Amino acid sequence: ETGVTQSPTHLIKTRGQQVTLRCSSQSGHNTVSWYQQALGQGPQFIFQYYREEENGRGNFPPRFSGLQFPNYSSELNVNALELDDSALYLCASSAGWVSGANVLTFGAGSRLTVL
Amino acid sequence: QQQVKQSPQSLIVQKGGISIINCAYENTAFDYFPWYQQFPGKGPALLIAIRPDVSEKKEGRFTISFNKSAKQFSLHIMDSQPGDSATYFCAANNAGNMLTFGGGTRLMVKP
């Protein structure tokens, strides 16, 4: 069991550019969600994927998009980067509801800096 | 409607003391309330969770107290240890499996 791995760990982009962040789910997990964590704040839900379909979205504009692949890995794409997009992007995977609990396993995140 | 308010923002406790973190919510559709622990450079990790039909849940030194009528819940860490120093987040789950997190509490346990 390798847990959730994210890449890259750090990256710097300039305003207007595009970025792709990647996530490998924990073995046996079929659901992936992405969160944005600004410095000193709690994570904010971006969206969730189940069986390669988006099945939930938070209050983020369409320039935030994603994909889930048949092996349950996932990508987060952000177009037309803005300064406020600077944050830690967290990927979490889960096996769904088991025994009344939905346990999300988070990766260590990708820290994006937009200049 | 989707907010979860967490307090205090920071907390300093002596080793062996009790750490108490409080959260309040507005949306009565929330159906699952987990607490996450985050160390620097790491992602959040699930600590303990409760459903609204239970008033208290204890796992080792960690206890969640839940008051459904007041729409409040709290985390108690008994016999706090320096290794407990981390940022703690309460969260609430809605029917769409979207977690709404509180703003976090930075806990420091002094030896």
PDB file of C-alpha atoms in Angstrom, chain A residues 35 37 40-43 45 48 55-58 88 90 97 100-104 106-108, chain B residues 31-32 36 38 41-46 51 89 93-94 96-104:
ATOM      1  CA  TYR A  35      -8.860  20.400  -2.606  1.00  0.00           C
ATOM      2  CA  GLN A  37      -5.515  24.892   0.602  1.00  0.00           C
ATOM      3  CA  GLY A  40      -3.087  29.284   6.875  1.00  0.00           C
ATOM      4  CA  GLN A  41      -6.555  28.117   5.837  1.00  0.00           C
ATOM      5  CA  GLY A  42      -8.546  24.924   5.644  1.00  0.00           C
ATOM      6  CA  PRO A  43      -8.781  22.943   2.411  1.00  0.00           C
ATOM      7  CA  PHE A  45     -13.281  21.300  -2.162  1.00  0.00           C
ATOM      8  CA  GLN A  48     -14.587  14.801  -7.110  1.00  0.00           C
ATOM      9  CA  ASN A  55     -19.724  13.748  -9.586  1.00  0.00           C
ATOM     10  CA  GLY A  56     -19.387  16.806  -7.400  1.00  0.00           C
ATOM     11  CA  ARG A  57     -17.958  20.302  -7.730  1.00  0.00           C
ATOM     12  CA  GLY A  58     -17.261  23.122  -5.321  1.00  0.00           C
ATOM     13  CA  LEU A  88      -1.275  23.829  -1.852  1.00  0.00           C
ATOM     14  CA  LEU A  90      -4.335  18.316  -2.230  1.00  0.00           C
ATOM     15  CA  TRP A  97     -18.586   4.653   2.350  1.00  0.00           C
ATOM     16  CA  GLY A 100     -20.661   4.297   7.932  1.00  0.00           C
ATOM     17  CA  ALA A 101     -17.406   6.121   7.329  1.00  0.00           C
ATOM     18  CA  ASN A 102     -15.864   7.735   4.260  1.00  0.00           C
ATOM     19  CA  VAL A 103     -12.134   7.796   4.930  1.00  0.00           C
ATOM     20  CA  LEU A 104     -10.220  10.159   2.669  1.00  0.00           C
ATOM     21  CA  PHE A 106      -4.707  12.702   1.352  1.00  0.00           C
ATOM     22  CA  GLY A 107      -1.456  13.119  -0.506  1.00  0.00           C
ATOM     23  CA  ALA A 108       1.202  15.584   0.642  1.00  0.00           C
TER      24      ALA A 108
ATOM     25  CA  ASP B  31     -24.257  14.011   7.923  1.00  0.00           C
ATOM     26  CA  TYR B  32     -20.703  13.126   8.926  1.00  0.00           C
ATOM     27  CA  TYR B  36      -8.165  15.779  10.468  1.00  0.00           C
ATOM     28  CA  GLN B  38      -2.005  17.906   9.547  1.00  0.00           C
ATOM     29  CA  GLY B  41       4.671  19.327   4.753  1.00  0.00           C
ATOM     30  CA  LYS B  42       2.076  16.575   4.942  1.00  0.00           C
ATOM     31  CA  GLY B  43      -1.503  16.166   3.828  1.00  0.00           C
ATOM     32  CA  PRO B  44      -4.304  15.997   6.394  1.00  0.00           C
ATOM     33  CA  ALA B  45      -4.854  12.580   8.002  1.00  0.00           C
ATOM     34  CA  LEU B  46      -8.150  11.382   9.455  1.00  0.00           C
ATOM     35  CA  ARG B  51     -22.190  10.851  12.803  1.00  0.00           C
ATOM     36  CA  PHE B  89      -9.213  20.711  11.088  1.00  0.00           C
ATOM     37  CA  ASN B  93     -19.707  16.135   4.902  1.00  0.00           C
ATOM     38  CA  ASN B  94     -22.758  16.772   2.777  1.00  0.00           C
ATOM     39  CA  GLY B  96     -22.436  15.015  -2.316  1.00  0.00           C
ATOM     40  CA  ASN B  97     -19.478  13.672  -0.360  1.00  0.00           C
ATOM     41  CA  MET B  98     -17.984  17.141  -0.349  1.00  0.00           C
ATOM     42  CA  LEU B  99     -16.063  17.967   2.812  1.00  0.00           C
ATOM     43  CA  THR B 100     -16.324  21.517   4.127  1.00  0.00           C
ATOM     44  CA  PHE B 101     -13.354  22.248   6.392  1.00  0.00           C
ATOM     45  CA  GLY B 102     -12.995  24.669   9.252  1.00  0.00           C
ATOM     46  CA  GLY B 103     -10.177  27.199   9.214  1.00  0.00           C
ATOM     47  CA  GLY B 104      -7.868  25.078  11.366  1.00  0.00           C
TER      48      GLY B 104
END
